[in-house]
Tab-separated table of C-alpha atoms in Angstrom:
chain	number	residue	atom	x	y	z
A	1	UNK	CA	0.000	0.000	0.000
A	2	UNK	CA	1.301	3.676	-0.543
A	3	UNK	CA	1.630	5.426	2.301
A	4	UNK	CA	0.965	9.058	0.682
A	5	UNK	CA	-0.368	8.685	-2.867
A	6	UNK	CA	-0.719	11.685	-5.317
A	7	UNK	CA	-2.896	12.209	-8.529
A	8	UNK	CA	-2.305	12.943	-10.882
A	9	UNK	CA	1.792	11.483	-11.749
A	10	UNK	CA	1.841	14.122	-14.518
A	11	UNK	CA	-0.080	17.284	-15.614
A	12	UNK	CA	0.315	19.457	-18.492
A	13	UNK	CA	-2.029	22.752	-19.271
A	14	UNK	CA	-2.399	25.718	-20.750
A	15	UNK	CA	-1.708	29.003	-19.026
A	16	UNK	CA	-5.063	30.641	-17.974
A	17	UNK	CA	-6.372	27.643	-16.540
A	18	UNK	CA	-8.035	26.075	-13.484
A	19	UNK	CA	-6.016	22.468	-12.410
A	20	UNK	CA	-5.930	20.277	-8.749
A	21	UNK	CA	-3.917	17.817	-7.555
A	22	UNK	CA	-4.600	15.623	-5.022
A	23	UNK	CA	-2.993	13.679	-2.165
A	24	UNK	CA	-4.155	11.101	0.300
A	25	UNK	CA	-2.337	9.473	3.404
A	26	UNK	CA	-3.248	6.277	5.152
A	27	UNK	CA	-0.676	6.502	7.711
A	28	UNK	CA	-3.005	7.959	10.272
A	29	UNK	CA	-0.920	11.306	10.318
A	30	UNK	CA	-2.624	14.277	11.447
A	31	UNK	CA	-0.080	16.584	9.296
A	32	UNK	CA	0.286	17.039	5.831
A	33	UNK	CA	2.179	19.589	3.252
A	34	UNK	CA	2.546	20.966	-0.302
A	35	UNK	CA	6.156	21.093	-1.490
A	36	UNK	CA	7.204	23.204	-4.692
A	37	UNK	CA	10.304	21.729	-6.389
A	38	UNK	CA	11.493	23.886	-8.955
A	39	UNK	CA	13.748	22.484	-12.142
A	40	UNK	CA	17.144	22.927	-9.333
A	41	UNK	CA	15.594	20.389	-7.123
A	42	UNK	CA	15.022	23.241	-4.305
A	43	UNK	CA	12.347	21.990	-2.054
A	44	UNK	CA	10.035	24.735	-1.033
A	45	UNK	CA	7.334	24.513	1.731
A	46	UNK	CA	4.162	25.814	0.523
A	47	UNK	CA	1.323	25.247	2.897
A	48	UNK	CA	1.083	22.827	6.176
A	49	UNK	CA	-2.106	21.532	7.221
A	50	UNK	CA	-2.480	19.656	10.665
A	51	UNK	CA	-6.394	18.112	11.434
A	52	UNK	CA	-7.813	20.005	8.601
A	53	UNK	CA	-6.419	23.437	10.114
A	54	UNK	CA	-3.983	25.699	8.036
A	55	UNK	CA	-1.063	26.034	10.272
A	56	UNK	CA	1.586	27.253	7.709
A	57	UNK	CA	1.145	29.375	4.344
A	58	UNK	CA	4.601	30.284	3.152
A	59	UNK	CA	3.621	33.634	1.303
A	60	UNK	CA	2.458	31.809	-1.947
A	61	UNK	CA	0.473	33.268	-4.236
A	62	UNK	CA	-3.568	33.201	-3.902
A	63	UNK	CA	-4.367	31.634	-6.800
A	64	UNK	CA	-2.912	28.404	-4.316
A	65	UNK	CA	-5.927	27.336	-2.668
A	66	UNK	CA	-5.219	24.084	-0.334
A	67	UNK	CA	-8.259	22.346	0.936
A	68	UNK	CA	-8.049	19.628	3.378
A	69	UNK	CA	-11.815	17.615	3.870
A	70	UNK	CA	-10.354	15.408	6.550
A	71	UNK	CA	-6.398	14.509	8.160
A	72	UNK	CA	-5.968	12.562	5.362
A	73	UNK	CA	-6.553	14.035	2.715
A	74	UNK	CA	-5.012	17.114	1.343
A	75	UNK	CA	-5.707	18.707	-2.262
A	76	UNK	CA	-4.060	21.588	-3.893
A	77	UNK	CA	-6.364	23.459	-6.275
A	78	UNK	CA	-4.187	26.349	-8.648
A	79	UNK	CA	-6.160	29.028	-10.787
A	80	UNK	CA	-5.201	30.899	-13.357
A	81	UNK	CA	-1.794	29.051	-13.820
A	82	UNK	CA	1.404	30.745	-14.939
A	83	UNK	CA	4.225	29.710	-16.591
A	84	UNK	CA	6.103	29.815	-13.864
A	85	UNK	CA	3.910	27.795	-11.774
A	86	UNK	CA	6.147	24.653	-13.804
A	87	UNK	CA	7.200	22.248	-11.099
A	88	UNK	CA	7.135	18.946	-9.590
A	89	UNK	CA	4.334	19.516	-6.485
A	90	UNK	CA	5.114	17.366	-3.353
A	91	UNK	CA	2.793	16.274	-0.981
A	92	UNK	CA	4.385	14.648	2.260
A	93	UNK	CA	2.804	13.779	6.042
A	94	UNK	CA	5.075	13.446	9.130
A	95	UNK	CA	4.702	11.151	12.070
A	96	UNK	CA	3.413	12.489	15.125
A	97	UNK	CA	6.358	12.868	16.445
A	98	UNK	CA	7.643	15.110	13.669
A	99	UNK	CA	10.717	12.854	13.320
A	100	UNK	CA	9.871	11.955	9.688
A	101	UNK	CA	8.308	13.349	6.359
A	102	UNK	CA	6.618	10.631	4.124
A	103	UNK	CA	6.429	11.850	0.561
A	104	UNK	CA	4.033	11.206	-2.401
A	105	UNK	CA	5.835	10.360	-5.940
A	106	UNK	CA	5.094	14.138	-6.867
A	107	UNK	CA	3.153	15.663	-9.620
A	108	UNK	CA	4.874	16.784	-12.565
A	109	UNK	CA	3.203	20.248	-13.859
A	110	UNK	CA	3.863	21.628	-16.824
A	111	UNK	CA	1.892	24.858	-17.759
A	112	UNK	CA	2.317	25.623	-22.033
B	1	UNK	CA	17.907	32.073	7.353
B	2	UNK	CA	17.023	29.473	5.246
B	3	UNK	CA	19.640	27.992	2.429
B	4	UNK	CA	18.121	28.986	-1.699
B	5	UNK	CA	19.598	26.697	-4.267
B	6	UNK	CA	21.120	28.379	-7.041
B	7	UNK	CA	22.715	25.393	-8.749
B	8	UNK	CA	22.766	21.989	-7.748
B	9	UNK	CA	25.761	20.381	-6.798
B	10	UNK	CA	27.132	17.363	-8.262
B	11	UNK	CA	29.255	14.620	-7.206
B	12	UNK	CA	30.724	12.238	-9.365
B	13	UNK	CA	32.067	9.110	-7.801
B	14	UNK	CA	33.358	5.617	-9.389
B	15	UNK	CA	31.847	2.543	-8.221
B	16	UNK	CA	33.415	1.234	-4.878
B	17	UNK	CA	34.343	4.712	-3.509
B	18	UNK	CA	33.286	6.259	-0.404
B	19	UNK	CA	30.956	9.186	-1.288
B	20	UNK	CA	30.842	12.121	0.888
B	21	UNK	CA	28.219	15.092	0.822
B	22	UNK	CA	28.195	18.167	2.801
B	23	UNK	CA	25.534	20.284	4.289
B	24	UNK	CA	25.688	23.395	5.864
B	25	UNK	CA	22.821	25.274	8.224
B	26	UNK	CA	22.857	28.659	9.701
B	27	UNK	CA	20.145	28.012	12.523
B	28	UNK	CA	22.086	27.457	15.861
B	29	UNK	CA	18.762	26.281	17.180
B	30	UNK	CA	18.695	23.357	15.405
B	31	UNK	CA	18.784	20.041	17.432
B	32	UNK	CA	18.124	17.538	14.547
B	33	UNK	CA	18.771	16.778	11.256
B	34	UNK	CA	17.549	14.152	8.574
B	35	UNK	CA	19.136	13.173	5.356
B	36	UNK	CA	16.916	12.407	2.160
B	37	UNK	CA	17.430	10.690	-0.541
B	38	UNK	CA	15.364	11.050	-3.923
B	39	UNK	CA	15.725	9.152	-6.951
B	40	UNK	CA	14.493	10.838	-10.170
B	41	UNK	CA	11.070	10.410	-10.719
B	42	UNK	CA	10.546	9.568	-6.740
B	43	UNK	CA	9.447	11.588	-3.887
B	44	UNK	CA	12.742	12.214	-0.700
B	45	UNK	CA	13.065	9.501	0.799
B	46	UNK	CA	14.144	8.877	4.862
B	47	UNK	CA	18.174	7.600	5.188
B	48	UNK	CA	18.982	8.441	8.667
B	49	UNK	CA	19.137	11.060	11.184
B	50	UNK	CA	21.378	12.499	13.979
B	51	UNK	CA	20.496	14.909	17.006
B	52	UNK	CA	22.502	17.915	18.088
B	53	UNK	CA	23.654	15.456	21.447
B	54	UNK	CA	25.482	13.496	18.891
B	55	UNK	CA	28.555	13.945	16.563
B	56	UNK	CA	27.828	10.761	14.581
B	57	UNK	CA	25.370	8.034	13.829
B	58	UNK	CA	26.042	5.005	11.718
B	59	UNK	CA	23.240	3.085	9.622
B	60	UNK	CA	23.801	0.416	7.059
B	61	UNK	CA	26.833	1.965	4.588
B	62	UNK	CA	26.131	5.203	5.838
B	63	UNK	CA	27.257	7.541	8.274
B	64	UNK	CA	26.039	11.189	9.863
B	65	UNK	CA	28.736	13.359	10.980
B	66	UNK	CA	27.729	16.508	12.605
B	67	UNK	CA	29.487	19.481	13.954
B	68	UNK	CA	27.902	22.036	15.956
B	69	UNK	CA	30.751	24.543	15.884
B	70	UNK	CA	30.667	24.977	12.665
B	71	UNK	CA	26.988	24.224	11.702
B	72	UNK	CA	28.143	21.001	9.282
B	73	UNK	CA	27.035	17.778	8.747
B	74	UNK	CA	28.125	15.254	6.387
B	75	UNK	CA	26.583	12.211	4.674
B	76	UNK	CA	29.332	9.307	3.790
B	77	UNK	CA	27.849	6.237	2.112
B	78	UNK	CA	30.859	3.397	2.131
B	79	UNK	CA	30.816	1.660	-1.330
B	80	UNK	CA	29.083	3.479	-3.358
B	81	UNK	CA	26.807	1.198	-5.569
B	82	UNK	CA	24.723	2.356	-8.441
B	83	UNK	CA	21.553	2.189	-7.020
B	84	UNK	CA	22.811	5.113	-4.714
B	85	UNK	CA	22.754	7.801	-7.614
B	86	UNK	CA	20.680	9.856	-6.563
B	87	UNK	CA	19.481	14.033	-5.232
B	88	UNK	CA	20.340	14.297	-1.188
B	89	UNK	CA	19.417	16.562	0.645
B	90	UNK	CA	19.938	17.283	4.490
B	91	UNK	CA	16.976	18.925	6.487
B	92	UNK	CA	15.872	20.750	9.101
B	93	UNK	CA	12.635	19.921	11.077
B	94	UNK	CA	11.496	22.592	13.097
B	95	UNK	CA	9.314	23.139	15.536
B	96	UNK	CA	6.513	25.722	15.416
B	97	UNK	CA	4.333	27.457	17.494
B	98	UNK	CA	1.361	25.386	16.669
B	99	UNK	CA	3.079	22.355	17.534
B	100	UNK	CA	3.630	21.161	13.854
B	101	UNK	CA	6.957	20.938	12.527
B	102	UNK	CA	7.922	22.954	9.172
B	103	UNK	CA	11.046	20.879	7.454
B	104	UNK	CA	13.620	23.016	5.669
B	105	UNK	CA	15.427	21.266	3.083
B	106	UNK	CA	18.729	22.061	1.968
B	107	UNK	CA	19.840	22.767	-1.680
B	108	UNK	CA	20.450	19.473	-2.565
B	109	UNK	CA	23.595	17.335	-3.803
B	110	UNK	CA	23.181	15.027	-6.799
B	111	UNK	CA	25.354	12.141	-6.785
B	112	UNK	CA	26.784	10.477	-9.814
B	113	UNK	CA	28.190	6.689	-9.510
B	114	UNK	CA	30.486	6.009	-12.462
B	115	UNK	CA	30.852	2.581	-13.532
């Protein structure tokens, strides 16, 4: 079983338009994130969610919208994407004790 | 502050050589550290940790060195083997005030093993 599964793998749109990606967890974890990875592999913390509650938004644009219907779930919803919104979008969970971040296989999007 | 990757750093290594990759942090704070691995086309992936009470920690073919003094840690995987090419990157859990933790990853070090 995957412990943090994202869909979908890959994503390519036009510029202008409306796109999600979601992630699921069935560790049990009560906190979940949205990583940007840009084409240098630098991992960027985006938003952190813990019990459905917004704990961390790391100055990112508002056309990021997370939404989190329950602990394990946590979807990333992007309107009016740029060009520059191109990147590989990580979700992850960490254990309760904060000791570890799981990830998801990452979404690949590419915005023409 | 937190590190920004302007390039990514690449080390090149023949088959059967010790690899070593470096990591440097600037928060004194800090108490713990986790290295990452991620294969392309893979989300990081957990290798092994080290807290600030320790100067090393040994796993299977890997090894943490830290120093406090001058904010360093190190990753050395003994024989390297193909299947270890790979991004690594060290990080940086931290603890906030909601009682969360926000990871900051470094800039990341690809390894090459040469055959």
């Amino acid at each position: 079983d995957t412990a943090v599964s994202q869909t979908p793998k890959y994503l390519v749109t036009q510029m202008g338009n409306d796109k999600s990606i979601k992630c699921e967890q069935n560790l049990g974890h009560d906190t979940m994130y949205w990583y940007k990875q840009d084409s240098k592999k630098f991992l960027k913390i985006m938003f952190s969610y813990n019990n459905k509650e917004l704990i961390i938004n790391e100055t990112v644009p508002n056309r990021f919208s997370p939404k989190s219907p329950d602990k394990a779930h946590l979807n990333l919803h992007i309107n009016s994407l740029e060009l520059g919104d191109s990147a590989v979008y990580f979700c992850a969970s960490i254990s309760f004790s904060g000791e570890e971040a799981f990830f998801g296989q990452g979404t690949r999007l590419t915005v023409v | 502050g937190e590190s920004v990757g302007l390039h990514l750093p690449t080390l090149s290594v023949q088959e059967g050589d010790n690899s070593i990759i470096n990591c440097a942090y600037s928060n004194s704070a800090s108490d713990y550290f986790i290295w990452y691995k991620q294969e392309s086309g893979k989300g990081p992936q957990f290798i092994i940790d080290i807290r600030s009470n320790m100067d090393k920690r040994q796993g299977q073919r890997v090894t943490v060195l830290l120093n406090k003094t001058v904010k360093h840690l190190s990753l050395q995987i003994a024989a390297t083997q193909p299947g270890d090419s790979a991004v690594y990157f060290c990080a940086d859990p931290r603890g906030t005030t909601s009682g969360t933790y926000k990871y900051i990853f470094g800039t990341g070090t690809r390894l090459k093993v040469l055959a």
